[in-house]
XYZ file of C-alpha atoms in Angstrom:
538
model
C -25.289 -37.600 12.467
C -25.124 -37.989 8.655
C -27.957 -40.548 8.826
C -30.488 -38.136 10.337
C -33.670 -38.093 8.285
C -33.049 -41.571 6.831
C -35.439 -44.246 8.055
C -33.317 -47.042 9.565
C -35.032 -49.986 11.242
C -33.154 -52.688 13.160
C -34.550 -55.958 11.893
C -32.701 -58.625 13.927
C -29.798 -58.778 16.311
C -28.048 -61.643 18.087
C -26.605 -60.458 21.359
C -23.523 -62.236 22.743
C -24.496 -62.611 26.406
C -20.982 -63.351 27.675
C -19.320 -60.529 25.736
C -22.090 -58.062 26.613
C -21.855 -58.970 30.297
C -18.060 -58.624 30.248
C -18.494 -55.248 28.602
C -21.142 -54.121 31.115
C -18.932 -55.109 34.056
C -16.067 -53.127 32.560
C -18.308 -50.208 31.535
C -19.536 -49.783 35.120
C -15.927 -49.675 36.306
C -14.917 -46.938 33.853
C -18.137 -44.907 34.089
C -16.698 -42.551 36.766
C -13.690 -41.853 34.508
C -15.991 -41.120 31.566
C -17.759 -38.557 33.777
C -14.408 -37.120 34.920
C -13.361 -36.435 31.323
C -16.808 -35.174 30.332
C -17.098 -32.780 33.289
C -13.548 -31.445 32.998
C -13.968 -27.740 32.342
C -17.744 -27.761 32.941
C -18.700 -25.318 35.693
C -22.450 -25.588 35.263
C -23.886 -28.184 37.672
C -26.943 -28.745 35.481
C -24.663 -29.657 32.554
C -22.811 -32.151 34.760
C -26.062 -33.745 35.922
C -27.294 -33.922 32.321
C -24.087 -35.741 31.362
C -24.682 -38.245 34.170
C -28.276 -38.776 33.042
C -27.104 -39.210 29.443
C -24.579 -41.907 30.310
C -26.930 -43.683 32.752
C -29.809 -43.825 30.289
C -27.826 -45.503 27.491
C -26.616 -49.087 27.142
C -24.437 -51.066 24.747
C -25.021 -54.577 23.396
C -22.228 -56.562 21.728
C -23.753 -58.663 18.972
C -22.673 -61.435 16.638
C -25.174 -60.319 14.007
C -27.124 -57.117 13.389
C -29.418 -56.809 10.353
C -31.349 -53.668 9.504
C -33.458 -52.055 6.818
C -33.084 -48.745 5.020
C -36.209 -47.900 3.058
C -37.186 -51.609 3.025
C -33.749 -52.741 1.775
C -31.984 -55.366 3.940
C -28.440 -54.774 5.197
C -26.034 -56.224 7.767
C -23.513 -54.469 10.003
C -19.819 -55.197 9.565
C -17.540 -55.811 12.548
C -17.267 -52.770 14.854
C -20.127 -50.902 13.154
C -23.103 -49.935 15.296
C -26.699 -48.776 15.255
C -28.758 -47.038 17.931
C -32.365 -47.676 18.860
C -34.057 -46.104 21.911
C -30.673 -45.305 23.489
C -29.434 -48.887 23.084
C -26.308 -49.100 20.926
C -25.850 -52.390 19.071
C -22.229 -53.065 18.073
C -21.434 -55.901 15.667
C -18.314 -57.722 16.897
C -16.359 -60.873 16.140
C -17.802 -63.203 18.797
C -14.865 -65.591 18.443
C -12.810 -63.051 20.355
C -12.824 -62.385 24.075
C -13.635 -58.960 25.459
C -9.961 -58.581 26.439
C -9.048 -59.082 22.779
C -11.709 -56.619 21.628
C -10.334 -54.009 24.051
C -7.031 -54.070 22.173
C -8.643 -53.535 18.743
C -8.363 -49.965 17.465
C -11.636 -50.199 15.483
C -13.595 -51.360 18.533
C -12.104 -48.631 20.723
C -12.936 -45.961 18.147
C -16.489 -47.302 17.848
C -16.937 -47.029 21.617
C -15.477 -43.509 21.616
C -17.779 -42.522 18.751
C -20.804 -43.722 20.730
C -19.719 -41.660 23.752
C -19.277 -38.672 21.449
C -22.785 -39.239 20.092
C -24.250 -39.475 23.622
C -22.537 -36.273 24.794
C -22.755 -34.525 21.406
C -18.988 -33.880 21.281
C -16.300 -34.504 18.680
C -13.105 -34.752 20.788
C -13.273 -38.426 21.806
C -9.635 -39.644 21.869
C -9.527 -39.991 25.667
C -12.632 -42.200 25.651
C -10.966 -44.527 23.163
C -7.981 -44.895 25.492
C -10.293 -45.679 28.419
C -11.197 -48.993 26.785
C -7.644 -50.240 26.269
C -5.761 -48.663 29.186
C -5.226 -50.365 32.514
C -7.741 -48.949 35.024
C -5.069 -48.305 37.632
C -3.035 -46.341 35.090
C -6.161 -44.341 34.187
C -6.690 -43.516 37.869
C -3.114 -42.317 38.288
C -3.300 -40.289 35.074
C -6.491 -38.538 36.201
C -5.134 -37.822 39.682
C -1.964 -36.383 38.197
C -3.460 -34.363 35.326
C -6.920 -33.385 36.576
C -6.804 -33.605 40.355
C -6.877 -36.046 43.295
C -10.588 -35.409 44.005
C -11.860 -35.703 40.432
C -12.781 -39.405 40.651
C -14.562 -39.046 44.017
C -16.527 -36.075 42.639
C -17.579 -38.146 39.625
C -18.713 -40.992 41.855
C -20.808 -38.576 43.898
C -22.441 -37.290 40.711
C -23.211 -40.905 39.767
C -24.564 -41.607 43.241
C -22.112 -44.453 43.875
C -19.610 -42.792 46.179
C -20.013 -45.198 49.107
C -19.081 -48.749 48.094
C -19.712 -50.144 51.569
C -23.276 -48.768 51.573
C -23.930 -49.987 48.010
C -22.684 -53.514 48.811
C -24.759 -54.050 51.935
C -27.842 -52.262 50.603
C -27.930 -54.849 47.792
C -27.401 -57.738 50.240
C -30.223 -56.573 52.511
C -32.500 -56.099 49.511
C -31.825 -59.647 48.304
C -32.640 -60.984 51.783
C -35.882 -58.932 51.895
C -34.605 -56.775 54.740
C -34.587 -52.999 55.134
C -31.072 -51.568 55.322
C -32.215 -48.022 55.977
C -30.622 -44.748 54.913
C -27.774 -44.728 57.451
C -24.581 -46.752 57.185
C -24.693 -49.781 59.509
C -21.749 -51.084 61.496
C -20.354 -54.526 60.707
C -21.434 -55.667 64.175
C -25.056 -54.691 63.454
C -24.915 -56.297 59.994
C -23.692 -59.608 61.447
C -26.504 -59.494 64.006
C -29.206 -58.566 61.461
C -28.242 -61.307 58.997
C -26.893 -63.886 61.525
C -23.556 -63.917 59.658
C -20.571 -66.024 60.756
C -18.356 -65.149 57.765
C -15.384 -62.866 58.407
C -16.791 -59.767 56.679
C -14.164 -57.600 58.392
C -11.668 -58.700 55.725
C -13.752 -57.462 52.789
C -12.079 -54.578 50.968
C -14.974 -52.542 49.578
C -12.614 -50.359 47.535
C -11.436 -53.421 45.603
C -14.130 -56.067 45.339
C -11.960 -58.061 42.900
C -9.212 -58.519 45.489
C -8.522 -62.244 46.016
C -8.850 -62.165 49.825
C -12.037 -60.127 49.492
C -13.516 -62.558 46.962
C -12.693 -65.511 49.220
C -14.786 -63.925 51.965
C -17.530 -62.833 49.567
C -17.735 -66.432 48.332
C -18.179 -67.665 51.916
C -20.723 -64.911 52.585
C -22.785 -65.691 49.477
C -22.753 -69.421 50.258
C -23.817 -68.731 53.848
C -26.639 -66.380 52.769
C -27.545 -68.432 49.673
C -27.034 -65.492 47.303
C -26.198 -65.917 43.626
C -23.635 -63.605 42.066
C -25.929 -62.859 39.098
C -28.710 -61.743 41.459
C -26.348 -59.483 43.375
C -25.065 -57.838 40.180
C -28.544 -57.259 38.777
C -29.871 -55.687 41.978
C -30.740 -51.993 41.609
C -28.620 -51.072 44.639
C -25.473 -52.850 43.430
C -23.394 -50.240 41.616
C -20.213 -52.313 41.800
C -20.666 -55.708 40.107
C -18.736 -58.773 41.232
C -17.358 -61.554 39.107
C -15.022 -64.405 39.983
C -13.196 -64.553 36.653
C -9.750 -63.525 37.973
C -10.416 -65.346 41.244
C -11.169 -68.616 39.420
C -8.175 -68.043 37.142
C -5.790 -67.723 40.095
C -7.398 -70.631 41.957
C -7.350 -73.025 39.004
C -3.796 -71.915 38.159
C -2.752 -72.798 41.702
C -4.399 -76.225 41.433
C -2.820 -76.821 38.023
C 0.547 -75.945 39.562
C -0.088 -78.291 42.485
C -0.872 -81.129 40.079
C 1.858 -80.409 37.529
C 4.520 -82.675 39.033
C 2.061 -85.580 39.235
C 0.722 -84.765 35.757
C 4.238 -84.989 34.317
C 4.769 -88.395 35.909
C 1.480 -89.665 34.467
C 2.245 -88.044 31.105
C 5.731 -89.575 30.992
C 4.236 -93.029 31.535
C 1.444 -92.309 29.023
C 3.892 -91.157 26.310
C 6.037 -94.233 26.884
C 3.032 -96.572 26.694
C 1.512 -94.898 23.625
C 4.849 -94.293 21.814
C 4.346 -90.527 22.001
C 7.694 -89.675 23.586
C 8.433 -86.963 21.014
C 5.270 -85.052 22.110
C 6.261 -84.841 25.790
C 7.286 -81.147 25.867
C 4.418 -79.985 23.655
C 1.847 -81.780 25.829
C 3.283 -80.162 28.954
C 2.983 -76.824 27.142
C -0.705 -77.464 26.449
C -1.282 -78.221 30.144
C 0.476 -75.025 31.210
C -0.999 -72.686 28.580
C -4.589 -73.901 28.465
C -7.109 -73.847 31.268
C -10.555 -75.300 31.787
C -13.206 -72.617 31.330
C -15.113 -71.695 34.489
C -18.322 -69.734 34.963
C -17.277 -66.374 36.429
C -20.539 -66.162 38.372
C -20.338 -69.643 39.881
C -18.991 -70.145 43.400
C -18.163 -73.112 45.642
C -16.211 -74.913 42.902
C -14.220 -78.121 43.456
C -11.077 -77.108 41.565
C -9.347 -80.472 41.985
C -12.242 -82.237 40.242
C -12.103 -79.626 37.467
C -8.367 -80.271 36.935
C -8.855 -84.048 36.845
C -11.715 -83.710 34.353
C -9.620 -81.292 32.254
C -6.743 -83.802 32.056
C -9.085 -86.666 31.179
C -10.780 -84.720 28.369
C -7.701 -82.935 27.006
C -5.078 -85.709 27.267
C -7.121 -88.915 27.405
C -5.568 -90.268 30.599
C -6.359 -90.001 34.302
C -4.350 -88.408 37.084
C -4.109 -91.812 38.716
C -1.591 -92.958 41.266
C 1.623 -94.015 39.534
C 3.492 -96.894 41.136
C 6.932 -95.470 40.463
C 8.448 -92.003 40.358
C 10.840 -91.416 37.488
C 13.425 -88.643 37.708
C 13.114 -87.745 34.037
C 14.834 -84.380 34.598
C 17.947 -86.313 35.635
C 17.584 -88.505 32.541
C 17.283 -85.356 30.410
C 20.367 -83.710 31.938
C 22.391 -86.915 31.491
C 21.310 -87.412 27.860
C 21.893 -83.764 27.061
C 25.582 -84.118 27.933
C 25.941 -87.075 25.556
C 25.076 -85.096 22.426
C 25.766 -81.866 20.572
C 22.730 -80.225 22.198
C 23.028 -76.956 20.304
C 21.924 -78.717 17.133
C 18.536 -79.654 18.605
C 17.888 -76.855 21.111
C 15.059 -75.478 18.942
C 13.424 -78.861 18.331
C 10.802 -79.865 20.893
C 10.602 -83.276 19.230
C 14.220 -84.205 19.922
C 14.388 -82.456 23.275
C 11.319 -84.475 24.307
C 13.082 -87.723 23.427
C 15.910 -86.822 25.820
C 13.517 -87.313 28.767
C 13.397 -91.060 27.984
C 16.325 -93.412 28.651
C 15.705 -95.608 25.608
C 15.550 -92.740 23.089
C 19.105 -91.403 23.264
C 20.343 -93.501 20.342
C 17.442 -92.318 18.184
C 18.419 -88.709 18.893
C 22.057 -89.450 18.072
C 21.094 -91.040 14.741
C 18.992 -88.054 13.710
C 21.148 -85.260 15.091
C 23.447 -85.153 12.093
C 20.458 -84.387 9.853
C 19.911 -81.093 11.634
C 22.137 -78.383 10.202
C 23.543 -75.558 12.231
C 26.066 -73.135 10.726
C 27.071 -71.567 13.993
C 29.987 -72.894 15.977
C 29.481 -74.089 19.511
C 30.487 -71.701 22.247
C 33.341 -72.664 24.518
C 32.674 -74.988 27.431
C 33.145 -72.061 29.793
C 29.870 -70.573 28.607
C 27.818 -73.766 28.886
C 25.185 -74.056 31.583
C 26.737 -76.687 33.823
C 26.628 -75.108 37.273
C 24.913 -77.422 39.746
C 26.057 -75.794 43.006
C 23.415 -73.761 44.854
C 24.369 -70.141 45.525
C 23.736 -68.075 48.621
C 20.512 -66.091 48.664
C 21.267 -62.674 50.126
C 18.527 -60.322 51.314
C 18.440 -57.072 49.398
C 16.060 -54.240 48.620
C 15.909 -51.591 45.949
C 17.069 -48.066 46.594
C 15.806 -45.036 44.640
C 17.691 -45.068 41.352
C 19.522 -42.227 39.676
C 17.619 -41.456 36.476
C 19.891 -42.127 33.494
C 19.670 -39.638 30.682
C 20.452 -41.342 27.381
C 22.175 -39.076 24.912
C 20.195 -37.990 21.879
C 22.975 -39.183 19.636
C 23.028 -42.638 21.205
C 19.265 -43.023 21.010
C 19.353 -42.425 17.248
C 22.001 -45.066 16.668
C 20.534 -47.907 14.590
C 20.251 -51.299 16.274
C 22.431 -53.980 14.725
C 21.507 -57.619 15.378
C 24.436 -59.884 16.199
C 23.672 -63.599 16.275
C 26.911 -64.312 18.119
C 26.243 -61.646 20.746
C 22.633 -62.750 21.094
C 23.686 -66.361 21.646
C 26.216 -65.274 24.248
C 23.538 -63.342 26.150
C 21.220 -66.350 26.021
C 23.899 -68.632 27.460
C 24.537 -66.178 30.283
C 20.801 -65.924 30.943
C 20.353 -69.708 30.882
C 23.219 -70.094 33.313
C 21.650 -67.573 35.721
C 18.292 -69.391 35.521
C 20.018 -72.747 36.143
C 21.717 -71.337 39.230
C 18.507 -69.885 40.641
C 16.684 -73.149 39.887
C 19.331 -75.207 41.700
C 19.233 -72.855 44.692
C 15.435 -73.001 44.965
C 15.438 -76.792 44.619
C 17.991 -76.941 47.431
C 15.784 -74.722 49.641
C 12.269 -75.968 48.819
C 12.637 -79.409 47.230
C 12.521 -80.481 43.598
C 8.796 -81.242 43.711
C 8.078 -77.592 44.581
C 10.129 -75.900 41.836
C 9.408 -75.656 38.098
C 11.838 -74.170 35.575
C 9.109 -73.167 33.123
C 11.266 -71.239 30.642
C 13.601 -74.199 30.163
C 11.528 -75.425 27.228
C 8.994 -72.602 26.823
C 9.886 -68.912 27.239
C 6.424 -67.498 26.432
C 5.049 -67.510 29.992
C 6.358 -64.079 31.001
C 8.457 -65.479 33.855
C 11.223 -68.061 34.262
C 10.717 -70.170 37.390
C 7.784 -71.035 39.644
C 8.204 -72.329 43.203
C 6.054 -73.036 46.252
C 7.336 -71.347 49.402
C 7.121 -72.612 52.977
C 3.686 -70.985 53.377
C 2.342 -73.085 50.485
C 2.117 -70.101 48.130
C 3.262 -70.315 44.521
C 5.668 -67.563 43.508
C 6.646 -66.518 39.980
C 10.299 -65.639 39.471
C 11.884 -63.563 36.736
C 15.655 -64.123 36.653
C 17.999 -61.342 35.525
C 21.756 -61.114 35.719
C 22.933 -58.463 38.163
C 24.989 -56.077 36.062
C 25.396 -52.292 36.081
C 21.960 -51.571 37.525
C 20.162 -52.344 34.239
C 18.413 -55.245 32.537
C 16.075 -55.793 29.585
C 12.399 -56.556 30.099
C 10.025 -57.674 27.342
C 6.468 -56.370 27.041
C 5.166 -59.848 27.901
C 7.327 -59.967 31.053
C 6.178 -56.514 32.162
C 2.493 -57.335 31.649
C 2.848 -60.594 33.593
C 4.626 -58.795 36.444
C 1.888 -56.160 36.684
C -0.865 -58.782 36.570
C 0.694 -60.966 39.307
C 2.162 -58.330 41.643
C 1.246 -60.172 44.830
C 3.098 -63.373 43.833
C 5.869 -62.007 41.575
C 9.562 -61.886 42.527
C 12.680 -60.658 40.749
C 15.905 -62.629 41.307
C 19.136 -60.822 40.418
C 21.989 -63.314 40.011
C 25.659 -62.351 40.066
C 28.805 -64.524 40.100
C 28.581 -65.501 43.770
C 25.155 -64.607 45.144
C 21.468 -64.243 44.321
C 19.424 -61.225 45.396
C 15.649 -61.878 45.614
C 13.522 -58.728 45.321
C 9.866 -58.919 46.344
C 6.876 -56.555 45.950
C 7.891 -55.575 42.420
C 5.960 -52.778 40.744
C 7.609 -51.664 37.504
C 5.332 -48.602 37.419
C 7.088 -47.280 40.565
C 9.230 -44.568 38.984
C 11.057 -44.029 42.267
C 12.625 -47.507 42.068
C 12.635 -48.194 38.330
C 13.167 -46.251 35.172
C 11.732 -48.024 32.148
C 12.893 -46.893 28.749
C 10.588 -48.245 26.057
C 12.513 -50.385 23.648
C 11.917 -53.855 24.924
C 12.001 -52.304 28.158
C 15.379 -51.144 29.349
C 15.068 -51.061 33.158
C 17.371 -49.022 35.388
C 17.402 -49.666 39.146
C 19.613 -49.369 42.243
C 20.268 -52.418 44.473
C 20.681 -51.857 48.198
C 22.439 -54.788 49.932
């Protein structure tokens, strides 16, 4: 409010359509929670309605450039600064970043919170800043626990968006130039009115981003010839739809399906082009990068997208190879012929081990690589090739450990020897789980992704008998506790429906499904990496 009385005129602005749309989609999702926090403690209904009108009448544009004039002098906004004109707030952002990256930036969050404070004419805005960065599900739980179980529903009623079913079909009818009416229609009547064959009974209106729901919405929109953009821009559609996560999961599945064939083609390509030392890095590019897909486009041929992605990114085709080479067997054989510890951090030399004719080259160069640490005894080496028994087990409610204050203040001392020992134990557990899954599902359906790249957030991926890809985190079963990194926790939360935890002990493996690390009844996470306490029930 310090600028009141100064004549500021916005000269030019360049809106980033993709970022602004991502923001608008997210803003609509969190709008009820903004109203919850704003109305907390307000007893006057007119004040609550005014707050709703205030938030509904404003909008935010994310811009790559914003230039303005103060008393005829030209100026430009810096990143995360903003100006307001006719209740539109223009924020200058770094357009090289995604909205997900912007959400994590403190300056951007504080800018958003400041705008909300300006709209509501309040100064306490910390909770609005957290709304941008926090997981929506966590926000819901926090509100239910601290404010009340009905607070979110009350906010939705104030916003006039309490009935998602009604909102969804009202927009559909409007787009098809039909009158929905003021009463909620049954699914039977809707199918009759619109001559629908799609299975709309499986649509979850409380979670329109659910994968099964989006599959049916895609079929529905194709059948009715409705574009996602038109649905989202309709006045009756309070809950926008986008296929960003849907496309991500679909293309990931197709990339997984093609990975084994890709590796065969890549192996032949590297051999032909003398690029053997790039083998691991090129696989990493395939697994970490994805073709970009329009989040509003539907009816996509994902296989064609993958083939085009490989052609453009790697300059070869996913053609039919005449022979299948067991390069993993070549790698394991070559690995035993050398002092592997000296090259375990070199993708170049590890890549060469996948090729029969490159072993001598590795041997000649291995002495140039220095390593001051002695090799662990053969007993600790990962050599187990025998599949273990998979034993069904579930998790029982754990007993909450109470770390002593004295222990928690003890400084952490890094031990290279101890760290290496833990890594060997972990590698051995992963090897055993990998062998067991290969034995059960076939080598072509199992990928040990952390073998050469531990940045994925999980260790092993396999395709089960239902054709579904599952992501496995392997931990050694010991004393009801294991360590979990932030990356591993985030991946687990993001892929709950396809994530599994395998606990490996000396004789058996215990697969645990339906993992939710936020379930405090089954897990106790102590923030450090995370130290996770649990109770196994065999």
